Amino acid sequence: MLGLPGAGKGTQARAVSEEFDIPEISTGSMLRDAVKWQTALGVAAQPIMESGRLVPDSLVCGLVEERIGRTDCDRGFILDGFPRNLEQAAFLRRLLRAKGCGMALALLIRVDPGLLLKRLAGRQVCPLCGSIYNVYLNPPLRAGFCDRDGSALTQRPDDSEEAVCKRLKEFEAQTQPLIDYYRGVGVLREVDGSAEAAEVTREIFRILRQS
Ligand code: AMP
């Protein structure tokens, strides 16, 4: 699942995970967990993430390798936020080959950059179950609390304006070449992420069922 920060990758990856009963693997959430628990990885990643830059491949690739190696991934999985650059894509290709999987599909959620700032500025997440809300676009039933489990919602530190600008630049520099690569090898599918979340979900399911 590829897209600019705020494109809706997390929301859509979760929908795919539930519909097709496959795990959703989000490198961003795994890294945020590592930061929360202050593991060695978390301590190293925290300042980099908070500034909006990408964490070095050496830290991220091992996480993905370990997660994909678990048996619940044998039937397939959806990656959210990985790969983010050509080196990570090459690493993933090797992993998939070793696991005997076919070629993956790359889903790009395209969005108007103007909408992104509103989405990111209003984004709130549940620290317990990972549900994602937006105070403007998709508010929880009770302001500030998760509909699923009632936890107090939090804002991601890297949703500050400065960090968001850096994340958009990182995407342009690192992830855009990856999109061109996936388009070139014929596995890229694009959806319009400016539509309502439910409509984007329907379109993604349609693409996945076709392939
Ligand atoms: P995300 O939740 O996908 O927007 O990721 C949040 C932050 O985690 C990013 O801004 C990066 O600092 C870090 N991160 C997540 N996935 C990766 C990745 N594949 N490679 C490098 N850094 C990543």
mmCIF file of C-alpha atoms and ligand atoms in Angstrom:
data_model
loop_
_atom_site.group_PDB
_atom_site.id
_atom_site.type_symbol
_atom_site.label_atom_id
_atom_site.label_comp_id
_atom_site.label_asym_id
_atom_site.label_seq_id
_atom_site.Cartn_x
_atom_site.Cartn_y
_atom_site.Cartn_z
ATOM 1 C CA MET A 1 0.000 0.000 0.000
ATOM 2 C CA LEU A 2 1.669 3.189 -1.186
ATOM 3 C CA GLY A 3 0.666 6.808 -0.792
ATOM 4 C CA LEU A 4 1.585 10.136 0.698
ATOM 5 C CA PRO A 5 1.261 10.539 4.457
ATOM 6 C CA GLY A 6 -2.445 11.037 5.103
ATOM 7 C CA ALA A 7 -3.548 9.273 1.910
ATOM 8 C CA GLY A 8 -5.398 6.697 3.999
ATOM 9 C CA LYS A 9 -2.965 3.776 3.841
ATOM 10 C CA GLY A 10 -3.575 2.701 7.427
ATOM 11 C CA THR A 11 -7.371 2.858 7.162
ATOM 12 C CA GLN A 12 -7.424 0.970 3.872
ATOM 13 C CA ALA A 13 -4.835 -1.618 4.932
ATOM 14 C CA ARG A 14 -7.001 -2.394 7.932
ATOM 15 C CA ALA A 15 -10.085 -2.802 5.731
ATOM 16 C CA VAL A 16 -8.190 -5.185 3.413
ATOM 17 C CA SER A 17 -6.897 -7.133 6.384
ATOM 18 C CA GLU A 18 -10.428 -7.627 7.753
ATOM 19 C CA GLU A 19 -12.047 -8.428 4.403
ATOM 20 C CA PHE A 20 -9.451 -10.944 3.193
ATOM 21 C CA ASP A 21 -8.491 -12.203 6.650
ATOM 22 C CA ILE A 22 -4.782 -11.578 6.188
ATOM 23 C CA PRO A 23 -2.456 -9.688 8.549
ATOM 24 C CA GLU A 24 -1.833 -6.001 8.090
ATOM 25 C CA ILE A 25 1.835 -5.183 8.542
ATOM 26 C CA SER A 26 2.492 -1.524 9.206
ATOM 27 C CA THR A 27 6.134 -0.596 9.663
ATOM 28 C CA GLY A 28 5.030 2.776 11.046
ATOM 29 C CA SER A 29 2.969 1.103 13.808
ATOM 30 C CA MET A 30 5.691 -1.435 14.584
ATOM 31 C CA LEU A 31 8.185 1.406 14.928
ATOM 32 C CA ARG A 32 5.753 3.437 17.071
ATOM 33 C CA ASP A 33 5.341 0.390 19.338
ATOM 34 C CA ALA A 34 9.127 0.080 19.614
ATOM 35 C CA VAL A 35 9.261 3.761 20.613
ATOM 36 C CA LYS A 36 6.446 3.283 23.144
ATOM 37 C CA TRP A 37 8.272 0.378 24.793
ATOM 38 C CA GLN A 38 11.644 2.135 24.427
ATOM 39 C CA THR A 39 13.347 -0.953 22.969
ATOM 40 C CA ALA A 40 16.856 -0.413 21.504
ATOM 41 C CA LEU A 41 15.217 -0.033 18.082
ATOM 42 C CA GLY A 42 12.673 2.416 19.466
ATOM 43 C CA VAL A 43 15.317 4.589 21.110
ATOM 44 C CA ALA A 44 17.271 4.751 17.831
ATOM 45 C CA ALA A 45 14.184 5.389 15.678
ATOM 46 C CA GLN A 46 12.374 7.960 17.855
ATOM 47 C CA PRO A 47 14.262 11.175 16.961
ATOM 48 C CA ILE A 48 14.341 10.229 13.286
ATOM 49 C CA MET A 49 10.608 9.569 13.174
ATOM 50 C CA GLU A 50 9.722 12.704 15.092
ATOM 51 C CA SER A 51 11.672 14.797 12.591
ATOM 52 C CA GLY A 52 9.718 13.220 9.712
ATOM 53 C CA ARG A 53 12.706 11.462 8.103
ATOM 54 C CA LEU A 54 12.861 7.799 7.146
ATOM 55 C CA VAL A 55 14.407 5.327 9.565
ATOM 56 C CA PRO A 56 17.493 3.541 8.075
ATOM 57 C CA ASP A 57 16.760 0.417 6.038
ATOM 58 C CA SER A 58 18.990 -1.652 8.339
ATOM 59 C CA LEU A 59 16.488 -1.075 11.183
ATOM 60 C CA VAL A 60 13.269 -1.483 9.217
ATOM 61 C CA CYS A 61 14.083 -4.474 6.976
ATOM 62 C CA GLY A 62 14.810 -6.812 9.890
ATOM 63 C CA LEU A 63 11.440 -5.973 11.442
ATOM 64 C CA VAL A 64 9.638 -6.841 8.220
ATOM 65 C CA GLU A 65 11.599 -10.039 7.689
ATOM 66 C CA GLU A 66 10.754 -11.287 11.165
ATOM 67 C CA ARG A 67 7.056 -10.404 10.793
ATOM 68 C CA ILE A 68 6.612 -11.935 7.329
ATOM 69 C CA GLY A 69 8.324 -15.103 8.540
ATOM 70 C CA ARG A 70 5.463 -15.856 10.949
ATOM 71 C CA THR A 71 2.984 -18.514 9.859
ATOM 72 C CA ASP A 72 -0.017 -16.154 9.835
ATOM 73 C CA CYS A 73 1.542 -14.572 6.721
ATOM 74 C CA ASP A 74 1.567 -17.836 4.750
ATOM 75 C CA ARG A 75 -1.772 -17.019 3.046
ATOM 76 C CA GLY A 76 -0.754 -13.471 2.214
ATOM 77 C CA PHE A 77 -0.468 -10.120 3.957
ATOM 78 C CA ILE A 78 -0.858 -6.429 3.317
ATOM 79 C CA LEU A 79 2.082 -4.115 3.849
ATOM 80 C CA ASP A 80 1.387 -0.542 4.883
ATOM 81 C CA GLY A 81 4.342 1.846 4.656
ATOM 82 C CA PHE A 82 6.867 -0.665 3.340
ATOM 83 C CA PRO A 83 8.754 -0.560 1.018
ATOM 84 C CA ARG A 84 9.478 3.154 1.042
ATOM 85 C CA ASN A 85 12.489 3.208 -1.310
ATOM 86 C CA LEU A 86 14.117 1.111 -4.035
ATOM 87 C CA GLU A 87 16.495 -0.653 -1.632
ATOM 88 C CA GLN A 88 13.601 -1.802 0.552
ATOM 89 C CA ALA A 89 11.751 -2.953 -2.574
ATOM 90 C CA ALA A 90 14.756 -5.080 -3.574
ATOM 91 C CA PHE A 91 14.855 -6.529 -0.051
ATOM 92 C CA LEU A 92 11.131 -7.354 -0.218
ATOM 93 C CA ARG A 93 11.554 -8.988 -3.623
ATOM 94 C CA ARG A 94 14.225 -11.297 -2.161
ATOM 95 C CA LEU A 95 12.054 -12.102 0.867
ATOM 96 C CA LEU A 96 9.026 -12.937 -1.293
ATOM 97 C CA ARG A 97 11.115 -15.093 -3.576
ATOM 98 C CA ALA A 98 12.541 -17.008 -0.599
ATOM 99 C CA LYS A 99 9.017 -17.505 0.742
ATOM 100 C CA GLY A 100 7.839 -18.799 -2.650
ATOM 101 C CA CYS A 101 5.258 -16.028 -3.072
ATOM 102 C CA GLY A 102 4.237 -14.653 -6.446
ATOM 103 C CA MET A 103 4.713 -11.057 -7.464
ATOM 104 C CA ALA A 104 3.029 -8.627 -5.107
ATOM 105 C CA LEU A 105 0.590 -5.946 -6.186
ATOM 106 C CA ALA A 106 1.442 -2.343 -5.402
ATOM 107 C CA LEU A 107 -1.601 -0.208 -4.597
ATOM 108 C CA LEU A 108 -1.082 3.529 -4.807
ATOM 109 C CA ILE A 109 -3.635 5.773 -3.104
ATOM 110 C CA ARG A 110 -3.464 9.125 -4.879
ATOM 111 C CA VAL A 111 -4.637 12.276 -3.080
ATOM 112 C CA ASP A 112 -4.752 15.991 -3.529
ATOM 113 C CA PRO A 113 -1.985 17.487 -1.334
ATOM 114 C CA GLY A 114 -4.407 20.216 -0.081
ATOM 115 C CA LEU A 115 -6.580 17.551 1.515
ATOM 116 C CA LEU A 116 -3.609 15.906 3.174
ATOM 117 C CA LEU A 117 -2.876 18.714 5.588
ATOM 118 C CA LYS A 118 -6.465 18.678 6.856
ATOM 119 C CA ARG A 119 -6.336 14.927 7.219
ATOM 120 C CA LEU A 120 -3.054 14.956 9.090
ATOM 121 C CA ALA A 121 -3.843 17.949 11.287
ATOM 122 C CA GLY A 122 -7.137 16.346 12.345
ATOM 123 C CA ARG A 123 -5.883 12.784 12.692
ATOM 124 C CA GLN A 124 -6.317 11.026 16.022
ATOM 125 C CA VAL A 125 -5.390 7.424 16.744
ATOM 126 C CA CYS A 126 -6.324 4.926 19.425
ATOM 127 C CA PRO A 127 -3.162 3.866 21.261
ATOM 128 C CA LEU A 128 -4.771 0.532 22.182
ATOM 129 C CA CYS A 129 -6.406 -0.849 19.008
ATOM 130 C CA GLY A 130 -4.908 1.417 16.325
ATOM 131 C CA SER A 131 -8.250 2.752 15.021
ATOM 132 C CA ILE A 132 -7.810 5.974 13.094
ATOM 133 C CA TYR A 133 -10.209 8.945 13.339
ATOM 134 C CA ASN A 134 -10.277 12.502 12.077
ATOM 135 C CA VAL A 135 -11.833 15.342 14.036
ATOM 136 C CA TYR A 136 -13.050 16.975 10.789
ATOM 137 C CA LEU A 137 -13.717 14.063 8.471
ATOM 138 C CA ASN A 138 -14.388 10.975 10.585
ATOM 139 C CA PRO A 139 -14.933 11.944 14.231
ATOM 140 C CA PRO A 140 -15.426 9.313 16.939
ATOM 141 C CA LEU A 141 -18.918 9.115 18.483
ATOM 142 C CA ARG A 142 -17.613 10.628 21.722
ATOM 143 C CA ALA A 143 -15.013 13.335 21.029
ATOM 144 C CA GLY A 144 -11.528 12.239 22.031
ATOM 145 C CA PHE A 145 -12.364 8.578 22.769
ATOM 146 C CA CYS A 146 -12.153 5.405 20.694
ATOM 147 C CA ASP A 147 -15.507 3.927 19.531
ATOM 148 C CA ARG A 148 -14.165 0.373 19.832
ATOM 149 C CA ASP A 149 -12.580 0.347 23.274
ATOM 150 C CA GLY A 150 -13.111 3.776 24.847
ATOM 151 C CA SER A 151 -9.375 4.627 25.114
ATOM 152 C CA ALA A 152 -8.370 8.302 25.049
ATOM 153 C CA LEU A 153 -7.261 9.148 21.498
ATOM 154 C CA THR A 154 -3.807 10.614 20.827
ATOM 155 C CA GLN A 155 -2.092 12.598 18.087
ATOM 156 C CA ARG A 156 1.054 11.316 16.405
ATOM 157 C CA PRO A 157 4.091 13.508 17.188
ATOM 158 C CA ASP A 158 5.083 13.420 13.510
ATOM 159 C CA ASP A 159 1.765 14.992 12.474
ATOM 160 C CA SER A 160 3.158 18.435 13.400
ATOM 161 C CA GLU A 161 3.308 20.828 10.440
ATOM 162 C CA GLU A 162 7.108 20.806 10.281
ATOM 163 C CA ALA A 163 7.391 17.015 10.384
ATOM 164 C CA VAL A 164 4.600 16.642 7.827
ATOM 165 C CA CYS A 165 6.494 18.887 5.370
ATOM 166 C CA LYS A 166 9.593 16.756 5.849
ATOM 167 C CA ARG A 167 7.589 13.543 5.337
ATOM 168 C CA LEU A 168 6.113 14.886 2.098
ATOM 169 C CA LYS A 169 9.651 15.719 0.872
ATOM 170 C CA GLU A 170 10.902 12.258 1.837
ATOM 171 C CA PHE A 171 8.072 10.737 -0.143
ATOM 172 C CA GLU A 172 8.920 12.775 -3.227
ATOM 173 C CA ALA A 173 12.624 11.900 -3.028
ATOM 174 C CA GLN A 174 12.512 8.258 -1.935
ATOM 175 C CA THR A 175 9.116 6.755 -2.677
ATOM 176 C CA GLN A 176 8.349 8.352 -6.033
ATOM 177 C CA PRO A 177 11.139 6.343 -7.796
ATOM 178 C CA LEU A 178 9.651 3.216 -6.268
ATOM 179 C CA ILE A 179 6.239 4.022 -7.748
ATOM 180 C CA ASP A 180 7.859 4.499 -11.156
ATOM 181 C CA TYR A 181 9.572 1.147 -10.729
ATOM 182 C CA TYR A 182 6.332 -0.697 -9.842
ATOM 183 C CA ARG A 183 4.561 0.995 -12.733
ATOM 184 C CA GLY A 184 7.358 -0.117 -15.077
ATOM 185 C CA VAL A 185 7.095 -3.776 -14.061
ATOM 186 C CA GLY A 186 3.300 -3.683 -14.430
ATOM 187 C CA VAL A 187 2.179 -4.338 -10.836
ATOM 188 C CA LEU A 188 1.042 -0.827 -9.905
ATOM 189 C CA ARG A 189 -2.695 -0.198 -9.424
ATOM 190 C CA GLU A 190 -3.900 3.314 -8.589
ATOM 191 C CA VAL A 191 -6.966 4.459 -6.702
ATOM 192 C CA ASP A 192 -8.331 7.949 -6.140
ATOM 193 C CA GLY A 193 -7.910 8.537 -2.410
ATOM 194 C CA SER A 194 -9.780 11.864 -2.405
ATOM 195 C CA ALA A 195 -13.088 10.003 -2.393
ATOM 196 C CA GLU A 196 -14.784 8.963 0.852
ATOM 197 C CA ALA A 197 -12.985 6.190 2.708
ATOM 198 C CA ALA A 198 -15.759 3.626 2.069
ATOM 199 C CA GLU A 199 -15.679 4.313 -1.653
ATOM 200 C CA VAL A 200 -11.885 3.961 -1.754
ATOM 201 C CA THR A 201 -12.256 0.652 0.096
ATOM 202 C CA ARG A 202 -14.764 -0.642 -2.466
ATOM 203 C CA GLU A 203 -12.443 0.272 -5.312
ATOM 204 C CA ILE A 204 -9.477 -1.455 -3.618
ATOM 205 C CA PHE A 205 -11.510 -4.631 -3.021
ATOM 206 C CA ARG A 206 -12.559 -4.592 -6.673
ATOM 207 C CA ILE A 207 -8.905 -4.362 -7.784
ATOM 208 C CA LEU A 208 -7.795 -7.107 -5.406
ATOM 209 C CA ARG A 209 -10.592 -9.470 -6.482
ATOM 210 C CA GLN A 210 -9.685 -8.950 -10.121
ATOM 211 C CA SER A 211 -6.048 -9.869 -9.673
HETATM 212 P P1 AMP B 1 3.895 5.912 8.667
HETATM 213 O O1 AMP B 1 3.025 5.552 9.820
HETATM 214 O O2 AMP B 1 3.923 4.840 7.601
HETATM 215 O O3 AMP B 1 3.599 7.289 8.104
HETATM 216 O O4 AMP B 1 5.389 5.969 9.255
HETATM 217 C C1 AMP B 1 5.745 6.893 10.256
HETATM 218 C C2 AMP B 1 7.256 7.061 10.293
HETATM 219 O O5 AMP B 1 7.879 5.798 10.572
HETATM 220 C C3 AMP B 1 7.866 7.514 8.973
HETATM 221 O O6 AMP B 1 7.830 8.927 8.818
HETATM 222 C C4 AMP B 1 9.303 6.993 9.135
HETATM 223 O O7 AMP B 1 10.069 7.803 10.012
HETATM 224 C C5 AMP B 1 9.072 5.653 9.822
HETATM 225 N N1 AMP B 1 8.875 4.563 8.841
HETATM 226 C C6 AMP B 1 7.749 3.819 8.640
HETATM 227 N N2 AMP B 1 7.931 2.916 7.672
HETATM 228 C C7 AMP B 1 9.201 3.097 7.226
HETATM 229 C C8 AMP B 1 9.983 2.486 6.222
HETATM 230 N N3 AMP B 1 9.492 1.498 5.451
HETATM 231 N N4 AMP B 1 11.268 2.912 6.058
HETATM 232 C C9 AMP B 1 11.776 3.895 6.823
HETATM 233 N N5 AMP B 1 11.089 4.533 7.773
HETATM 234 C C10 AMP B 1 9.818 4.145 7.980
#
